[in-house]
Short mmCIF file of C-alpha atoms in Angstrom, two decimals:
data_model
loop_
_atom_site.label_atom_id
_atom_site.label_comp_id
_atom_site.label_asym_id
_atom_site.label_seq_id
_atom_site.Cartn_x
_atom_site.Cartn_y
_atom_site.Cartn_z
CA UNK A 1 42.41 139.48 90.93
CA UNK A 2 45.57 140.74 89.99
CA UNK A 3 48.33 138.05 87.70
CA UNK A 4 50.37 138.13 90.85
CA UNK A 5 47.61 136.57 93.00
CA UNK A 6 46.76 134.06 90.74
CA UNK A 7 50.57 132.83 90.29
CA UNK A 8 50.81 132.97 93.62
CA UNK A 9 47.84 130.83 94.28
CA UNK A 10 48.99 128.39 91.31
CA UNK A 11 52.25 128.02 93.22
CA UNK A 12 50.70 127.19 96.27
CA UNK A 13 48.56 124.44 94.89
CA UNK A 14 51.45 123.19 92.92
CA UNK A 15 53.35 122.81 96.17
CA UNK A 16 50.69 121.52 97.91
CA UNK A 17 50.11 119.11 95.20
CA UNK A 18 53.78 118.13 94.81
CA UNK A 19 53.93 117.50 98.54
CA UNK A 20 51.12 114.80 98.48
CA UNK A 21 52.54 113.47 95.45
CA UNK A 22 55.95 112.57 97.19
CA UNK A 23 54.83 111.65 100.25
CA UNK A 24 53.46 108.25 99.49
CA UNK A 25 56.71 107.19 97.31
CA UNK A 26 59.36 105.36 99.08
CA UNK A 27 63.11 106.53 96.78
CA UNK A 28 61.73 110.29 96.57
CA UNK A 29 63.08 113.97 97.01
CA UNK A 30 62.08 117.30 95.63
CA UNK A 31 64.25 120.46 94.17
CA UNK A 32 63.17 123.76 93.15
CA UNK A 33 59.21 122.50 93.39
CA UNK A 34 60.14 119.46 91.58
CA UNK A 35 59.28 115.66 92.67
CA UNK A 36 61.84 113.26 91.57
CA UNK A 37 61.19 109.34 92.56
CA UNK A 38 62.80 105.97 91.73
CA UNK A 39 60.96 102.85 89.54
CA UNK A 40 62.21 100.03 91.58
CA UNK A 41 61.94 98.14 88.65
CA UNK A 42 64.12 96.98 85.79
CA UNK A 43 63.25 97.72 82.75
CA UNK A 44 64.11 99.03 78.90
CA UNK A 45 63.95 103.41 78.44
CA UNK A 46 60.66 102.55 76.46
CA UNK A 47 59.17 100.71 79.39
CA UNK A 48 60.20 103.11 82.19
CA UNK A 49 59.05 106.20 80.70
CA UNK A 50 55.62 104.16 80.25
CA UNK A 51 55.83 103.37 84.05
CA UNK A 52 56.79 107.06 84.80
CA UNK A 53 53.74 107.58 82.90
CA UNK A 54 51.15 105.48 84.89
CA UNK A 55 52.60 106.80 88.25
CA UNK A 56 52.00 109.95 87.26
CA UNK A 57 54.73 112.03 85.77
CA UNK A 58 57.91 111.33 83.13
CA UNK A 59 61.22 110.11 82.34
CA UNK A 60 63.22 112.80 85.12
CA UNK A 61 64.42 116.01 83.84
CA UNK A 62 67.22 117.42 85.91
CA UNK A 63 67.69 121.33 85.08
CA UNK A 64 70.61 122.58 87.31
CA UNK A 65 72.79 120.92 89.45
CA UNK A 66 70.76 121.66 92.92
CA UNK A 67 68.47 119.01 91.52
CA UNK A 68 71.64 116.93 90.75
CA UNK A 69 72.33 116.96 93.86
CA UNK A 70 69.16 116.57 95.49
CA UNK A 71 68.71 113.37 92.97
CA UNK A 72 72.35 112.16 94.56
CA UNK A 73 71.07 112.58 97.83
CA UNK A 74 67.87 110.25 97.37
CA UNK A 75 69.98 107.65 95.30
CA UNK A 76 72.28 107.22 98.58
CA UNK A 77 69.69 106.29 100.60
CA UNK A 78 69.39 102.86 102.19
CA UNK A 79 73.03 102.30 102.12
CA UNK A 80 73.81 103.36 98.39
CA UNK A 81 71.00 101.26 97.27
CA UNK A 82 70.63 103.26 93.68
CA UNK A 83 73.88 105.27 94.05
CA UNK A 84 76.03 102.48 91.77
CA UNK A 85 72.53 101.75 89.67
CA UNK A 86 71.91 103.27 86.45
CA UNK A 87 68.90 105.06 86.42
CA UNK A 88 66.94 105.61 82.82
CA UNK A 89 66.25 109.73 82.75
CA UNK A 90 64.65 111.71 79.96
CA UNK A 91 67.17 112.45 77.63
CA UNK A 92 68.81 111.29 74.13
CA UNK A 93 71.29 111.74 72.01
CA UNK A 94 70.76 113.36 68.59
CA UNK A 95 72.05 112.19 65.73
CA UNK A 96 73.59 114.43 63.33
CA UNK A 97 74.56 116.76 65.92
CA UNK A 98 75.56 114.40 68.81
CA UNK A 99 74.27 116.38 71.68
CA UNK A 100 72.08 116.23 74.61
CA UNK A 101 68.17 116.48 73.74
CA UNK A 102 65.41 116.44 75.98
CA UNK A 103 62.84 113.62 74.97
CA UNK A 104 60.22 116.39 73.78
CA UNK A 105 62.74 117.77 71.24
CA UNK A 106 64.04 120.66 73.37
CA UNK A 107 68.15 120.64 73.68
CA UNK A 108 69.26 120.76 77.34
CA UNK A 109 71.11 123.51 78.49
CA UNK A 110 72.66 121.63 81.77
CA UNK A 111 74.37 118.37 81.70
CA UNK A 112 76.58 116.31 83.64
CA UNK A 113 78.59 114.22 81.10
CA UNK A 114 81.60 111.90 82.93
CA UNK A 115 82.83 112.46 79.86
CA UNK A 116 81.17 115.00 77.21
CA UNK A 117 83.69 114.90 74.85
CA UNK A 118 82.58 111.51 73.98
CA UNK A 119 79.37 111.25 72.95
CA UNK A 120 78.73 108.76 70.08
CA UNK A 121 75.05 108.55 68.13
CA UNK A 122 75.35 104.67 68.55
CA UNK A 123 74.05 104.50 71.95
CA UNK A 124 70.69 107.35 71.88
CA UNK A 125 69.62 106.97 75.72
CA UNK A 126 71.41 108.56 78.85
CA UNK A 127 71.72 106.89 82.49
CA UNK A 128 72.40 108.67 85.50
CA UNK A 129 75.56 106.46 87.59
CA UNK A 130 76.98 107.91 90.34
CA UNK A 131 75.93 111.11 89.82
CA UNK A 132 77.08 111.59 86.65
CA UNK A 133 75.02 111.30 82.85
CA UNK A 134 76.78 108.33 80.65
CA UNK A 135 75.05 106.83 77.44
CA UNK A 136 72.94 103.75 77.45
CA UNK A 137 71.63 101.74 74.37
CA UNK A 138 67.91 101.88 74.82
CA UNK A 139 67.19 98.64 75.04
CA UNK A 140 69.12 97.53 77.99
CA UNK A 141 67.36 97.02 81.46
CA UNK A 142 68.09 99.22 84.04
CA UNK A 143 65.83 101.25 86.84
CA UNK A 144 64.23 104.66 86.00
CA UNK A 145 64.70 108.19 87.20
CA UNK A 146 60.80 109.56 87.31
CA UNK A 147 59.76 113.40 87.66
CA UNK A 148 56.23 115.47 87.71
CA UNK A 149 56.77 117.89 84.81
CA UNK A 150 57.38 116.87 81.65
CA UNK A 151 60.15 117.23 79.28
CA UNK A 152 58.95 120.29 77.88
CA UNK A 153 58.95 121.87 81.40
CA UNK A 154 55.65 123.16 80.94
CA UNK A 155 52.16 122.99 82.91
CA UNK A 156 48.46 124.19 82.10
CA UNK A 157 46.67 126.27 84.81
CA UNK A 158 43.27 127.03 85.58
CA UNK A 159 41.58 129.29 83.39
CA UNK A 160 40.97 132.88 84.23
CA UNK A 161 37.96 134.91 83.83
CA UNK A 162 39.12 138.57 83.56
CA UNK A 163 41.32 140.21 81.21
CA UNK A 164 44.79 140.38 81.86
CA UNK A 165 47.73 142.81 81.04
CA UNK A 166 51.12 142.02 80.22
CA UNK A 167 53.28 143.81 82.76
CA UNK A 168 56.64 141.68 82.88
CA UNK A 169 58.28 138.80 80.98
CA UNK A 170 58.64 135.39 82.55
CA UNK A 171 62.12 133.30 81.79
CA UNK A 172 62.67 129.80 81.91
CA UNK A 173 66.30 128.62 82.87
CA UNK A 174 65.83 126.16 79.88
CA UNK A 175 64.19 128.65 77.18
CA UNK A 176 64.66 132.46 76.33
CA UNK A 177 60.71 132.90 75.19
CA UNK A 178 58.62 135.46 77.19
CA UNK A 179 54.91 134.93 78.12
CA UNK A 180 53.40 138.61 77.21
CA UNK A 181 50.10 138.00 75.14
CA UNK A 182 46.65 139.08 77.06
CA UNK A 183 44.47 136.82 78.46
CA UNK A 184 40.40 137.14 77.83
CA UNK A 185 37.45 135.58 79.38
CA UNK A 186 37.44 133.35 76.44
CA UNK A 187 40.59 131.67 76.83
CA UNK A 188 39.89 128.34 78.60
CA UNK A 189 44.04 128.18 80.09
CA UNK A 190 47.26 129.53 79.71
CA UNK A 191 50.86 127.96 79.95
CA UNK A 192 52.56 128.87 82.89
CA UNK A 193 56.65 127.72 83.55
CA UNK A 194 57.00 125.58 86.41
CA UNK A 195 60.26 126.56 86.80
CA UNK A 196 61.77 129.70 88.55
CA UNK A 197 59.96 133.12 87.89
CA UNK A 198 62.62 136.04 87.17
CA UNK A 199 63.02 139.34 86.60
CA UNK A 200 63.16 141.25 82.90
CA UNK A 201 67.02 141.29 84.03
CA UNK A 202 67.52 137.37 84.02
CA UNK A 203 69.39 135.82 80.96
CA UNK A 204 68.67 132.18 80.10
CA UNK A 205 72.34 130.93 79.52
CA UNK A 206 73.80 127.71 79.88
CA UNK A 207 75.10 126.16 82.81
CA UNK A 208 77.51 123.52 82.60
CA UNK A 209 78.56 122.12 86.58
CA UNK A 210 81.69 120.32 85.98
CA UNK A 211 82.58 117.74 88.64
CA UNK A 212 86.14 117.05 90.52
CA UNK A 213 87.65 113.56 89.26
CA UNK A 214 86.14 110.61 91.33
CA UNK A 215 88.89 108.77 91.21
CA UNK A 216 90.28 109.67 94.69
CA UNK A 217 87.34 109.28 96.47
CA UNK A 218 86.73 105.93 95.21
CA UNK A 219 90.16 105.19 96.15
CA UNK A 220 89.35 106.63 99.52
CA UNK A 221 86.61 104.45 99.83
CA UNK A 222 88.54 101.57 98.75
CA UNK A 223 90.90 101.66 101.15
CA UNK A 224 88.33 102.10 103.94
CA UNK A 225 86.51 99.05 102.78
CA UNK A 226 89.75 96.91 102.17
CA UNK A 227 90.66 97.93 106.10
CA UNK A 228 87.43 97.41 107.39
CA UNK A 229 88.04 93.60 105.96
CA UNK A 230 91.52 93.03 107.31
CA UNK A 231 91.78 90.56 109.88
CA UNK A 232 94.82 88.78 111.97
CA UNK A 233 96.22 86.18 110.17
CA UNK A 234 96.92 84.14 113.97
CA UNK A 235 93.32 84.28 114.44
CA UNK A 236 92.25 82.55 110.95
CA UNK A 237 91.14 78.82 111.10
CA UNK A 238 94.00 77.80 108.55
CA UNK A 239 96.46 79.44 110.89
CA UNK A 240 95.05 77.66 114.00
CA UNK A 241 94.50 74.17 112.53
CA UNK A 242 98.35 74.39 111.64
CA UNK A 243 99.08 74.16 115.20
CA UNK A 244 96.66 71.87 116.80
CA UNK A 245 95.74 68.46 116.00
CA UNK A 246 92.06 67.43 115.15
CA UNK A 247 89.85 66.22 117.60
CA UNK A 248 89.18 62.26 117.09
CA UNK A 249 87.30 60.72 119.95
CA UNK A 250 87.38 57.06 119.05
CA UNK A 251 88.66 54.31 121.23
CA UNK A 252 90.81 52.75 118.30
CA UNK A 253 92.25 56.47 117.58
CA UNK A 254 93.27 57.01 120.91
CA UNK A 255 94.73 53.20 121.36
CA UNK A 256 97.13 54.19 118.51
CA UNK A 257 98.01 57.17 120.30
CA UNK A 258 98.87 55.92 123.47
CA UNK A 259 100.78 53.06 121.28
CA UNK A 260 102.80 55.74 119.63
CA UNK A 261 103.60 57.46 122.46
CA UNK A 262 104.76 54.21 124.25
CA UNK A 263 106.96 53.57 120.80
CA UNK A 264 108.89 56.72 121.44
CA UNK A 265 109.36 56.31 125.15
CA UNK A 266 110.79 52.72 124.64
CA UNK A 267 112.82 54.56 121.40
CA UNK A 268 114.42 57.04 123.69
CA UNK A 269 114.81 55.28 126.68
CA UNK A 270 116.71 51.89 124.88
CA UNK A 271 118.95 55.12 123.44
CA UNK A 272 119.90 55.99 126.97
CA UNK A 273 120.11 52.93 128.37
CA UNK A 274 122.65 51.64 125.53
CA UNK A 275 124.65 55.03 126.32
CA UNK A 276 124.49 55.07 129.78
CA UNK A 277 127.42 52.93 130.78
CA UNK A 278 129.80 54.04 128.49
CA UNK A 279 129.12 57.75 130.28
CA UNK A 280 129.25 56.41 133.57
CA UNK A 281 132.59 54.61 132.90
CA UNK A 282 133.64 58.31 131.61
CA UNK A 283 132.45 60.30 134.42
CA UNK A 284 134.24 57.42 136.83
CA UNK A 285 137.45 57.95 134.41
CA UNK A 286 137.68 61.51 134.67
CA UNK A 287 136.75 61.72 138.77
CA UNK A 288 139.71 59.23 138.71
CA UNK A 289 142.31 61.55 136.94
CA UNK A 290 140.87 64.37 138.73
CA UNK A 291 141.74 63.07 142.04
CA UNK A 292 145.38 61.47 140.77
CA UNK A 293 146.26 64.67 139.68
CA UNK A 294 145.18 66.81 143.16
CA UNK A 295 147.53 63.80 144.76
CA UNK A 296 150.62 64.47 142.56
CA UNK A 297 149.84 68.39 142.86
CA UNK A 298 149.70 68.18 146.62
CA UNK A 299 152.80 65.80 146.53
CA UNK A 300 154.73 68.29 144.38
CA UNK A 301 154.28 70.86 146.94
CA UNK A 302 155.43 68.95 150.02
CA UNK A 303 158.43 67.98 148.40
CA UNK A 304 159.16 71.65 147.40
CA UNK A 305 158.96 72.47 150.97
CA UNK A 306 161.35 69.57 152.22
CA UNK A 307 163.33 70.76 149.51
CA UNK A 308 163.36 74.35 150.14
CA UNK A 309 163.74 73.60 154.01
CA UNK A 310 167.25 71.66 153.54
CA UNK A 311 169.01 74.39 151.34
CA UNK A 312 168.00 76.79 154.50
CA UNK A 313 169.67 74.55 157.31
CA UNK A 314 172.90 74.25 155.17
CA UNK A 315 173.48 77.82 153.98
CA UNK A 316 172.41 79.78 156.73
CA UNK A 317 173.48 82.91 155.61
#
């Protein structure tokens, strides 16, 4: 059987196997033949790489940013549930040098640093929050990012009974080593990436995604929810009890009521009463003038006619 066949047979089972392994977890996705699931459980880094452990597979390793993405995805599920969580993945920060080290001792090649320029010894974990890698100190309790390959990125496969010739080199996107050394009949395994298989052409370099500012989505978002929670201040209780009067149904409270009301009729009415002769003495004084002066008017008139009437019979012309 030729090397081909048997990595293609490996590859197979490994899907096959990574396919059962998912299935049963409820926060879980898979990228590039990698499972990734959530411990729903808080918990120091120690801790959750123990309970990585015992569900079968390690502190997550994310090696490109289409399992970023894929990892975003599951985190957003149930309404954002782990999306604003920090998640525990398998990484630290080196000392002397201050960068990014896989757990086993290997340096990663692809992070996703809010702010990489940044980085500080003091605090040796890393988190994943909102999609993004931020340091942690390792002893505070947060959830945990699991995956099925280890931090080394490497898997044993079945053993193989023939001899076999080198006849390409096999790349890692994480390492620049090459698997060429023959395999006997004596050699119980062999160590086979479980990453992507390339050409001799590939080059293992760096890949560094950098992400757009957040800041306006969050804004975005902001604004939606602040919206969403407007209401109209008529319709608010405080706004309606200004305007109406609370409902007392005892006997005594509405006695007092129909008292008070009674108090301003007899309030308002003495007013008018008091006022009303002295307007209809007014209204009988100005009806009087009123009709004195039509008389004198009308009077005026008649005598202008007399008057004008004369002067015509005595000047004729």
């Amino acid at each position: 059987m030729s090397m081909e066949n048997i990595l293609g047979l490996c590859l197979i089972w490994n899907l096959f196997s990574l396919s059962l392994q998912c299935s049963h977890l409820e926060f879980n996705t898979e990228a590039n033949g990698i499972c990734y699931w959530i411990i729903q459980t808080k918990q120091n880094q120690t801790d959750g790489a123990e309970i990585c452990k015992n569900t079968g597979g390690y502190l997550a390793v994310i090696p490109d940013d289409i399992a970023l993405d894929a990892v975003v995805e599951m985190t957003k599920q149930d309404s954002n549930r782990y999306y604003t969580k920090e998640l525990f993945i398998g990484y630290y920060i080196d000392d002397p040098t201050d960068t990014l080290i896989r757990i086993s001792g290997q340096t990663a090649l692809f992070s996703n640093f809010y702010d990489s320029g940044a980085l500080a010894s003091s605090w040796k974990c890393v988190s994943l929050f909102v999609g993004y890698y931020y340091q942690e100190k390792c002893e505070n309790i947060h959830y945990a990012l699991c995956s099925n390959i280890s931090n080394s990125d490497q898997k044993t496969v079945a053993s193989v009974s023939s001899t076999l010739q080198p006849s390409s080199s096999f790349y890692t996107s994480d390492s620049s080593q090459t698997s060429t050394t023959p395999l006997t009949s004596h050699q119980s395994a062999i160590s086979v990436s479980s990453s992507c298989v390339c050409d001799s052409t590939c080059s293992a370099t760096p890949t560094q995604t950098l992400y757009a500012n957040m800041t306006d989505e969050l804004n975005s978002k902001l604004e939606e929810i602040t919206n969403a929670l407007k209401v109209e201040k008529s319709t608010l209780t405080s706004s309606i009890n200004k305007k109406i009067s609370a409902d007392d149904p005892r006997p005594s409270a509405q006695g007092i009521g129909y008292i008070g009301a009674l108090i301003l009729v007899f309030v308002v009415g003495g007013i008018i009463a008091l006022d009303a002769p002295v307007l209809f003495a007014e209204i009988k004084t100005a009806l009087r003038r009123l009709r004195t002066g039509m008389k004198h008017a009308r009077n005026n008139r008649l005598h202008d006619q007399r008057y004008c009437s004369c002067l015509c019979c005595r000047n004729p012309d």
